[in-house]
PDB file of C-alpha atoms and ligand atoms in Angstrom:
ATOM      1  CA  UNK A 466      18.650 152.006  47.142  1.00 60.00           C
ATOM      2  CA  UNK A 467      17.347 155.371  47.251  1.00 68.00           C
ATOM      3  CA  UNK A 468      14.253 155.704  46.212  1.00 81.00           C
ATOM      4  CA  UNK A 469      11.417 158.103  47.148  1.00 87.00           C
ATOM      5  CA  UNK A 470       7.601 157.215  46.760  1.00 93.00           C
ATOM      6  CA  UNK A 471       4.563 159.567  47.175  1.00 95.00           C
ATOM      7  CA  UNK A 472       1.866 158.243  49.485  1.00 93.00           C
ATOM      8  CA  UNK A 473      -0.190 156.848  46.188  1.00 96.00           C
ATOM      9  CA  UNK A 474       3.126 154.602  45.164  1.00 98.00           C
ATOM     10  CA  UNK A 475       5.041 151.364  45.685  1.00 98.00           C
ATOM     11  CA  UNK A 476       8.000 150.058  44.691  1.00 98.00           C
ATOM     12  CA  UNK A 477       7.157 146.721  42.030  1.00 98.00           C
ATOM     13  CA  UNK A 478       9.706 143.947  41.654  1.00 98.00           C
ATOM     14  CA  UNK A 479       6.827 142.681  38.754  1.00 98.00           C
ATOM     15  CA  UNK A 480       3.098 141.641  38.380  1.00 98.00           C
ATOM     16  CA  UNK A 481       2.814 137.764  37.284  1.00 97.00           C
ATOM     17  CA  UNK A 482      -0.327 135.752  36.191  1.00 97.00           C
ATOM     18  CA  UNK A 483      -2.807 134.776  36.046  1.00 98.00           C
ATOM     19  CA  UNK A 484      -1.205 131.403  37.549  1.00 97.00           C
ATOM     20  CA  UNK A 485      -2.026 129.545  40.694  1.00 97.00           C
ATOM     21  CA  UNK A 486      -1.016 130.112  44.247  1.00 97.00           C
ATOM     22  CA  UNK A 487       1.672 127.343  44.224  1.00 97.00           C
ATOM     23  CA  UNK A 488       2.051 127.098  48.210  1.00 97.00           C
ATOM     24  CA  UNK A 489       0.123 127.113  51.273  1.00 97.00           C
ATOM     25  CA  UNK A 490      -3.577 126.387  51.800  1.00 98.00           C
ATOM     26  CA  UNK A 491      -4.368 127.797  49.085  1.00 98.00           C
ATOM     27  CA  UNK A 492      -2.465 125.691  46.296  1.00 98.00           C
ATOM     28  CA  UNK A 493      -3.645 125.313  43.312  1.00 98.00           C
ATOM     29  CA  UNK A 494      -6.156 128.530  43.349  1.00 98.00           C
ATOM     30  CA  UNK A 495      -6.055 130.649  40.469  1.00 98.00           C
ATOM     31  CA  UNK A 496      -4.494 134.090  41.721  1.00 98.00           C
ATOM     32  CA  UNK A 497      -2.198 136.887  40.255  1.00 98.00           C
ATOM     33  CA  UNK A 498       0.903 138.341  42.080  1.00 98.00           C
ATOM     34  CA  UNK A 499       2.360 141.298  42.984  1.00 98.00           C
ATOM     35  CA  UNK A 500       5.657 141.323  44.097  1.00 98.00           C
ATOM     36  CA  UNK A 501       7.399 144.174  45.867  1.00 98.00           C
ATOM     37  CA  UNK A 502      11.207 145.371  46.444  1.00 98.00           C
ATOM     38  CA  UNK A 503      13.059 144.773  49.909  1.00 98.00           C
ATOM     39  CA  UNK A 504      13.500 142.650  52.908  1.00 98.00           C
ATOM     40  CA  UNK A 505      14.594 143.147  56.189  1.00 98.00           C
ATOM     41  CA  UNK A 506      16.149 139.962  56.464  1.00 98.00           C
ATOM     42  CA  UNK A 507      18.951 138.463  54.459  1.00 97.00           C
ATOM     43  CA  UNK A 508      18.140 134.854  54.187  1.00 96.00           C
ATOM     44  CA  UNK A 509      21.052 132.405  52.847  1.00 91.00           C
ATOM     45  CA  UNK A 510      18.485 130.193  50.915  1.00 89.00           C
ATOM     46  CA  UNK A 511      16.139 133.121  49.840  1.00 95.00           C
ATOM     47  CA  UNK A 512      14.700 132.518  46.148  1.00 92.00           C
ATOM     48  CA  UNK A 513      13.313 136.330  45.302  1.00 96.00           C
ATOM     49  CA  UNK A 514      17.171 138.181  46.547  1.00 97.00           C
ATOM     50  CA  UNK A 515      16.693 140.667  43.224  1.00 96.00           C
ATOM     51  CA  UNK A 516      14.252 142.354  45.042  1.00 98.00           C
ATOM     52  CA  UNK A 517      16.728 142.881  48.175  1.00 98.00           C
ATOM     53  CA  UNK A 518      19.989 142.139  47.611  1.00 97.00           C
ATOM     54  CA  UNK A 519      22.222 144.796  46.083  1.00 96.00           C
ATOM     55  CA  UNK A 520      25.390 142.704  46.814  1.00 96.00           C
ATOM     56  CA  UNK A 521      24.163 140.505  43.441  1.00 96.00           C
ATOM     57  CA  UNK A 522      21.705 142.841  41.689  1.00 96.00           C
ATOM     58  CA  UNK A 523      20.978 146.437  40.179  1.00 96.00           C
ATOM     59  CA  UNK A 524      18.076 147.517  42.785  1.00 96.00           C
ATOM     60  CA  UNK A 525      17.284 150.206  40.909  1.00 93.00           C
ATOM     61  CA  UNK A 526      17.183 148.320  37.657  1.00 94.00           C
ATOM     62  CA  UNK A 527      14.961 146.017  39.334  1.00 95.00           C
ATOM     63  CA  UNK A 528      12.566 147.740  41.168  1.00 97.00           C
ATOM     64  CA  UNK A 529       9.959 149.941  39.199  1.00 97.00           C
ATOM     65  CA  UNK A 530       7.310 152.995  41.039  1.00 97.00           C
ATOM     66  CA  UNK A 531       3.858 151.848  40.256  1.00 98.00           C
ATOM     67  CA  UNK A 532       0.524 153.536  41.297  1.00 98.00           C
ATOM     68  CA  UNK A 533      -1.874 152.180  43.729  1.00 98.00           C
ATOM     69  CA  UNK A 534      -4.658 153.247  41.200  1.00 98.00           C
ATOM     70  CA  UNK A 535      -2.607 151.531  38.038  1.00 98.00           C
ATOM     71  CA  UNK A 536      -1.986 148.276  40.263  1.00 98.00           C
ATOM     72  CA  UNK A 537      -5.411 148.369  41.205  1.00 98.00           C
ATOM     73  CA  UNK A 538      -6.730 148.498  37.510  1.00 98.00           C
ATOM     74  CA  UNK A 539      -3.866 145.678  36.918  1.00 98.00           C
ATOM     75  CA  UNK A 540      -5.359 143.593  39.699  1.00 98.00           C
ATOM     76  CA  UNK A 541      -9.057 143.774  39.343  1.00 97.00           C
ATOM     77  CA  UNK A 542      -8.913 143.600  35.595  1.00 98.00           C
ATOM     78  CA  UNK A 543      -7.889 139.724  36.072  1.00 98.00           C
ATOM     79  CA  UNK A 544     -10.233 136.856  35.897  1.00 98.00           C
ATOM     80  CA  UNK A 545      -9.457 135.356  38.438  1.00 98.00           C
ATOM     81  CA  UNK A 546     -10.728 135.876  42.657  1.00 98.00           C
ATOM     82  CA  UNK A 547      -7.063 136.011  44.657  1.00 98.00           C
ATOM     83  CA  UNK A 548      -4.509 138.757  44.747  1.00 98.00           C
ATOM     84  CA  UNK A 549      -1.345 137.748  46.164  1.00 98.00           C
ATOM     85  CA  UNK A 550       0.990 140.262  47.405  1.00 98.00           C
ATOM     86  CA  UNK A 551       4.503 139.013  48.346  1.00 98.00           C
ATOM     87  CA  UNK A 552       8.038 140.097  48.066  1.00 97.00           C
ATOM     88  CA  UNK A 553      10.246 140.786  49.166  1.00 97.00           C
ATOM     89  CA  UNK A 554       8.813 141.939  52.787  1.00 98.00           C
ATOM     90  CA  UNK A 555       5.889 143.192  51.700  1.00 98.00           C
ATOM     91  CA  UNK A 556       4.704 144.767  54.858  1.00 98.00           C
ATOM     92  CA  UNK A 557       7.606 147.342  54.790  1.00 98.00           C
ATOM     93  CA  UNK A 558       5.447 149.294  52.180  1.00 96.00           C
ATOM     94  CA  UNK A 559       2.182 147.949  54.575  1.00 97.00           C
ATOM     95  CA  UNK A 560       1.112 151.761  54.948  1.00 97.00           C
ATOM     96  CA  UNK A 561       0.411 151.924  51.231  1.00 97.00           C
ATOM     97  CA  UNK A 562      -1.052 148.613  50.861  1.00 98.00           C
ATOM     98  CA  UNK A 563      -3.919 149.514  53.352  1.00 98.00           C
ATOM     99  CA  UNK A 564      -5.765 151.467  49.823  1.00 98.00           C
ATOM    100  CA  UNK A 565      -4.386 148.530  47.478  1.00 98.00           C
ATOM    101  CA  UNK A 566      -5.923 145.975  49.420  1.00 98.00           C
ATOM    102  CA  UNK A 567      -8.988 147.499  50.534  1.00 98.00           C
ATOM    103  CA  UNK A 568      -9.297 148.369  46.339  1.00 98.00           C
ATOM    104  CA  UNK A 569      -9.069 144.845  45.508  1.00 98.00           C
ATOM    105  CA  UNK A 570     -11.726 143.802  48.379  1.00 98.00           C
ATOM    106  CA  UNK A 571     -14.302 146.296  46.963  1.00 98.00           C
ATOM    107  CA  UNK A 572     -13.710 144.676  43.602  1.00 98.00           C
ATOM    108  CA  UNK A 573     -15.008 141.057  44.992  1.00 98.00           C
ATOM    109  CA  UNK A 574     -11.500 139.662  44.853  1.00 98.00           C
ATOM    110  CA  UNK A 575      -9.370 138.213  48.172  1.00 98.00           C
ATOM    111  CA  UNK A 576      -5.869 139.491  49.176  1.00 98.00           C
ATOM    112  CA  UNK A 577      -3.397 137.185  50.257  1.00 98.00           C
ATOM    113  CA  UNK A 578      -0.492 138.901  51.712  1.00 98.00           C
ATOM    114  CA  UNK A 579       2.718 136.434  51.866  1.00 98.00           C
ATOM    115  CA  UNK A 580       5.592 137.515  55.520  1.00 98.00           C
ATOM    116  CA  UNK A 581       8.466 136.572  56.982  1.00 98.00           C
ATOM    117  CA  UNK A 582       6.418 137.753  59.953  1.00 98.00           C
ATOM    118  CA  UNK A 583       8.553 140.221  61.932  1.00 98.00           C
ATOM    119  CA  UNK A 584       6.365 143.232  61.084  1.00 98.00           C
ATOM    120  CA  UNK A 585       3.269 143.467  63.179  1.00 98.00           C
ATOM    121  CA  UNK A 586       1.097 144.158  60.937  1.00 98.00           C
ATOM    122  CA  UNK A 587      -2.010 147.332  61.322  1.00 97.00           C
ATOM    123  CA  UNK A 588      -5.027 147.008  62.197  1.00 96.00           C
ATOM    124  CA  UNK A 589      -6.050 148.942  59.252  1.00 97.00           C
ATOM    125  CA  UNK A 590      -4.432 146.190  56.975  1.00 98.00           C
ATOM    126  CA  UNK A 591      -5.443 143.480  58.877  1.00 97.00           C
ATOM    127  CA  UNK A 592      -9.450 144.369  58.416  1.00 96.00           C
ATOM    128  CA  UNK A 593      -8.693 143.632  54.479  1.00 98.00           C
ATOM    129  CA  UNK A 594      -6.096 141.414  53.695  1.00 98.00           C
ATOM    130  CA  UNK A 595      -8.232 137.259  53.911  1.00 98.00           C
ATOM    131  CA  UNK A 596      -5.352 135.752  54.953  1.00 98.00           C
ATOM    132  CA  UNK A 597      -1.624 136.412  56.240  1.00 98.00           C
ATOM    133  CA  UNK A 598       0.921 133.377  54.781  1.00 98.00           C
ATOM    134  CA  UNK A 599       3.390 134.306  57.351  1.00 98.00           C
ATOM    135  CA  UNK A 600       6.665 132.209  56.931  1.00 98.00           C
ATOM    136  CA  UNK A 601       8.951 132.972  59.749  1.00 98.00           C
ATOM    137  CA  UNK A 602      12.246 131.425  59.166  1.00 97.00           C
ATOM    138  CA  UNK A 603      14.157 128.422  60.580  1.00 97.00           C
ATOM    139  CA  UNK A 604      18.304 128.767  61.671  1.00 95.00           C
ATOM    140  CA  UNK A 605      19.168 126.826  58.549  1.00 92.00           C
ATOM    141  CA  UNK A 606      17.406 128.819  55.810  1.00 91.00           C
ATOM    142  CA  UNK A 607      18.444 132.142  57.775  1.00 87.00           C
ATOM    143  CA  UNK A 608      21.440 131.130  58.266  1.00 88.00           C
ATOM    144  CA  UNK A 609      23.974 133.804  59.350  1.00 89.00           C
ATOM    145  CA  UNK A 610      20.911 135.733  61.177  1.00 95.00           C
ATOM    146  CA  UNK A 611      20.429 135.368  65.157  1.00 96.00           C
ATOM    147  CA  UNK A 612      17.122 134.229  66.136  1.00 96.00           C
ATOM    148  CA  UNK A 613      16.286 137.623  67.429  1.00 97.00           C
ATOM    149  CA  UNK A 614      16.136 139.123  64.014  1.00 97.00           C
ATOM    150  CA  UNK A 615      14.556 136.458  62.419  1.00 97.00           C
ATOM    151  CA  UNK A 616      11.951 135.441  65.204  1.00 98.00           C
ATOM    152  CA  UNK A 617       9.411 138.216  66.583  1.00 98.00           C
ATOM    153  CA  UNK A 618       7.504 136.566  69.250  1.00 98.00           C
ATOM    154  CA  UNK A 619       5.446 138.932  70.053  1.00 98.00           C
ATOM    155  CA  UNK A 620       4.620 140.239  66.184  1.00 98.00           C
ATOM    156  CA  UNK A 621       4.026 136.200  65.981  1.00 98.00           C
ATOM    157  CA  UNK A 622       1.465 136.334  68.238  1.00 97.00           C
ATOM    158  CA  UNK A 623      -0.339 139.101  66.953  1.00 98.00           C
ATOM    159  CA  UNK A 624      -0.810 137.215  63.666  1.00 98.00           C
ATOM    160  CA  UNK A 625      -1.738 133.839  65.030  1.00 98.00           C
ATOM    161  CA  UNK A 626      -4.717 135.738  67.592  1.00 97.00           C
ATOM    162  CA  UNK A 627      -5.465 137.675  64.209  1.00 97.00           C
ATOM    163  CA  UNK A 628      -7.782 134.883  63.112  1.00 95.00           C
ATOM    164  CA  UNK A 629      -6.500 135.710  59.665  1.00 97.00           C
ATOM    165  CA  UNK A 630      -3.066 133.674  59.807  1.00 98.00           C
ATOM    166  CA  UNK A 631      -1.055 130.519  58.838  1.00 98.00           C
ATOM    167  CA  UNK A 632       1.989 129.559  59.456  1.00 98.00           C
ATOM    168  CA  UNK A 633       4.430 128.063  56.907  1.00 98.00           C
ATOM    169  CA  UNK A 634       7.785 126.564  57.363  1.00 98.00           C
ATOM    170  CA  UNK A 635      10.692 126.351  54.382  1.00 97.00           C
ATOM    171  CA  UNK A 636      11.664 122.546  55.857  1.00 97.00           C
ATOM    172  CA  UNK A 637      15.210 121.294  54.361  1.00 94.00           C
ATOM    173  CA  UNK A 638      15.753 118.457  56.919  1.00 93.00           C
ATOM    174  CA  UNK A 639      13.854 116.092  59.456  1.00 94.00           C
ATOM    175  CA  UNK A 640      15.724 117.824  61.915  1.00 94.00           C
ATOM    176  CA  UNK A 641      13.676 121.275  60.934  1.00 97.00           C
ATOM    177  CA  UNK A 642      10.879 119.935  62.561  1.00 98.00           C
ATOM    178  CA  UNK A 643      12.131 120.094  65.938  1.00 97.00           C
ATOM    179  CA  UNK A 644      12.699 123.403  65.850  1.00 97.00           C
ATOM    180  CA  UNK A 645       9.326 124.298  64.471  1.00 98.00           C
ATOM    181  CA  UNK A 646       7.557 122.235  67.523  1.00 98.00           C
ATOM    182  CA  UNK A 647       9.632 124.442  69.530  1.00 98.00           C
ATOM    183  CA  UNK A 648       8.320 127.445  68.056  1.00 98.00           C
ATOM    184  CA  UNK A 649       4.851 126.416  67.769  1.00 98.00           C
ATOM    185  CA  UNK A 650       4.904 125.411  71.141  1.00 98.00           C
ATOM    186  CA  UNK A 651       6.539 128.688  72.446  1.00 98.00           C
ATOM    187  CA  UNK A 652       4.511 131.224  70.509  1.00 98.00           C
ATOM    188  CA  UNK A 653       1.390 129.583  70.239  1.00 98.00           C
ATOM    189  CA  UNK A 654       1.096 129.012  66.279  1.00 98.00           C
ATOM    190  CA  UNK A 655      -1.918 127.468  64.230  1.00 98.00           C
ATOM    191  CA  UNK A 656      -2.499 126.218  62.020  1.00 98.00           C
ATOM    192  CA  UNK A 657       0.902 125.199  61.164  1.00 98.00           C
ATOM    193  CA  UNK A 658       1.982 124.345  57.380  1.00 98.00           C
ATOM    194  CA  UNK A 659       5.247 122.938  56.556  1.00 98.00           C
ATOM    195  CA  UNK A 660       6.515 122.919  52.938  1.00 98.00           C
ATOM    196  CA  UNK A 661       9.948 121.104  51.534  1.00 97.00           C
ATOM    197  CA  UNK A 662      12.651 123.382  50.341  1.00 96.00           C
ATOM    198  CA  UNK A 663      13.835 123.011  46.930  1.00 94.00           C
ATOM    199  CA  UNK A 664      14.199 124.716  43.531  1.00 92.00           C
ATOM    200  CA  UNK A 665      13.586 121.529  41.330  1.00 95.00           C
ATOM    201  CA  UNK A 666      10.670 119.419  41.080  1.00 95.00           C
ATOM    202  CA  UNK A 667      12.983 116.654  42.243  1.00 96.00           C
ATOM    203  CA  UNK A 668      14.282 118.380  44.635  1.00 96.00           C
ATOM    204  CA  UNK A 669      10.591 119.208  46.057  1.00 97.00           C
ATOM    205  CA  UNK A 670       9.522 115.736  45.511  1.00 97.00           C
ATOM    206  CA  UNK A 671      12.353 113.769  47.080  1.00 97.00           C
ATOM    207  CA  UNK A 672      12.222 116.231  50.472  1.00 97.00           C
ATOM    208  CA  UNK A 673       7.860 115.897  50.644  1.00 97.00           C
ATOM    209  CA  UNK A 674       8.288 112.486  50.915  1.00 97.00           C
ATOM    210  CA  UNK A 675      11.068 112.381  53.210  1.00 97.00           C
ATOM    211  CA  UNK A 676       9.418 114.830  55.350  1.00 97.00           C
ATOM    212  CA  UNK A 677       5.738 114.106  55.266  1.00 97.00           C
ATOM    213  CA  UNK A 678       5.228 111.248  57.726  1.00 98.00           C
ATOM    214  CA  UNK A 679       7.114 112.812  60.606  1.00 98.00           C
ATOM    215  CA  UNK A 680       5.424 116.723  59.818  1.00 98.00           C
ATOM    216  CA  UNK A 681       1.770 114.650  60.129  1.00 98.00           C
ATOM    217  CA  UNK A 682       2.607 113.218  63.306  1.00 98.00           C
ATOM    218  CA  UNK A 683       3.923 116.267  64.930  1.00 97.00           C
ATOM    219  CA  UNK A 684       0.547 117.313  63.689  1.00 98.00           C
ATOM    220  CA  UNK A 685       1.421 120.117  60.915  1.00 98.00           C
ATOM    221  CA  UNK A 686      -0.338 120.123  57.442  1.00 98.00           C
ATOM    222  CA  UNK A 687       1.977 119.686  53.781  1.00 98.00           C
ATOM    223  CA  UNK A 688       2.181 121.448  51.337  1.00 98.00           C
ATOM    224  CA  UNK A 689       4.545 121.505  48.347  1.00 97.00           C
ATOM    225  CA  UNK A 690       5.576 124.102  45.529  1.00 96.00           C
ATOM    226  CA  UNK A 691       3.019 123.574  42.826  1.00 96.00           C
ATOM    227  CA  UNK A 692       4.453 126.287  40.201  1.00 95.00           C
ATOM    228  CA  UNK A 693       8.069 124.433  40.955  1.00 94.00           C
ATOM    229  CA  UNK A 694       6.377 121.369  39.832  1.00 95.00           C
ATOM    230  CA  UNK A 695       4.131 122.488  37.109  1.00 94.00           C
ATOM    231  CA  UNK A 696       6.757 125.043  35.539  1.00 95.00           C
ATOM    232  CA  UNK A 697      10.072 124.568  36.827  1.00 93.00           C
ATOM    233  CA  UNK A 698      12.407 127.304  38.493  1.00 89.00           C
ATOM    234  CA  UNK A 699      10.829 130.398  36.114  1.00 89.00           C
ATOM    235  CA  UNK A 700      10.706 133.561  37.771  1.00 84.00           C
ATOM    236  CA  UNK A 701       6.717 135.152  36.786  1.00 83.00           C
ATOM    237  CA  UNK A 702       5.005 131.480  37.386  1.00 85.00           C
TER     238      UNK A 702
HETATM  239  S1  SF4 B 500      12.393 136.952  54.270  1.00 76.42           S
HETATM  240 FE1  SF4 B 500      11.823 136.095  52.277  1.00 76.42          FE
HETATM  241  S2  SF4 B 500      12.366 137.683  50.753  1.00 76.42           S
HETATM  242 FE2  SF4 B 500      13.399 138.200  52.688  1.00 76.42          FE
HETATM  243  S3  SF4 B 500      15.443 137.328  52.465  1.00 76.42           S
HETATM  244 FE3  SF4 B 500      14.158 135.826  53.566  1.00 76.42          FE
HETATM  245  S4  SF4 B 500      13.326 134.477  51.955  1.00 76.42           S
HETATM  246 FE4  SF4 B 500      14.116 136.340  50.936  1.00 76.42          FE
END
């Protein structure tokens, strides 16, 4: 994809809501989202691939050059308090977000920025954005990657000392949670959210329960997929 953006641009997969922030501590919160194009990583389970994969999709078709200033009239026009800005990988475009984010701050409004956290992020970002959602990923949703692409330690660290981080895990199995404790334990991660997998409300449901007494008692915190539930598998929800 070869695409070239002045300073003032980014490149949009789409601009959804307002709807609720379906995942993470803040479920159920009123937001809107922007979505942006691309991914360094190539996850097998990965439920946004038109923004990254060209194997399966037009790029260019898919991916539209928006203004800071025009997302930022977008954004702040919304009644609601939360911007979420996810992807994609959104801090691949983090230069240009610093002005989006900082924008959306000045307008009384929160930014939520949604990682797979293997991009340390500025310092100029970090004094804006309320809170990171960084979702590293686990051997069976990345499967096909080595751990060294997926897992940054030391970009992992710098979110967790950031004071402005959570941690969320994609969990598909029991066994997931082993390899999360190992993680956490390794890299130092809190606070430490772990959400089922799935892309049906049954699907959601039936892994929660499977995987919510054993997740308390390593000591994480649940969370499911509240748009899965409330609207089904619809992309803009
Ligand atoms: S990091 Fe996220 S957007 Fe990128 S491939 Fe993995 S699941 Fe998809």
């Amino acid at each position: 994809m070869t695409i070239t953006l002045a300073d003032d641009e980014l490149l949009v997969a789409e601009t959804f809501g307002p709807t609720v922030q379906g995942e993470g501590p803040s479920t159920g919160r009123r937001a809107v989202f922007i979505r942006l194009m691309n991914c360094n990583l190539t996850c097998k389970n990965c439920d946004t691939p038109h923004t990254w994969d060209d194997t399966r999709f037009d790029l260019n078709a898919a991916g539209t050059v928006v203004s800071i200033s025009d997302l930022l009239a977008w954004a702040t026009a919304q009644p609601v308090d939360l911007v979420v800005i996810t992807g994609g990988e959104p801090l691949i475009q983090q230069r240009r977000l610093i002005p989006l984010a900082q924008g959306i701050v000045y307008a009384g409004m929160q930014v939520e920025i949604e990682t797979n956290g293997t991009i340390a992020p500025a310092p100029d970002l970090l004094a804006w954005v309320t809170r990171f959602n960084v979702s590293p990923k686990l051997s069976t949703f990345g499967a096909g990657m080595p751990i060294s692409r997926r897992i940054k330690g030391r970009v992992l660290r710098r979110f967790a000392v950031s004071g402005r981080s959570v941690f969320k895990f994609v969990v598909s199995s029991i066994a997931d949670l082993d390899e999360i404790t190992e993680l956490v334990e390794v890299h130092d991660l809190a606070p430490v959210y772990v959400m089922p997998e799935g892309r049906t409300a049954e699907e959601v449901t039936r892994r929660l329960a499977e995987i919510a007494d054993p997740a308390i008692e390593r000591g994480f915190h649940l969370t499911t997929r509240l748009h899965l539930l409330a609207w089904g598998d619809q992309r803009g929800r």
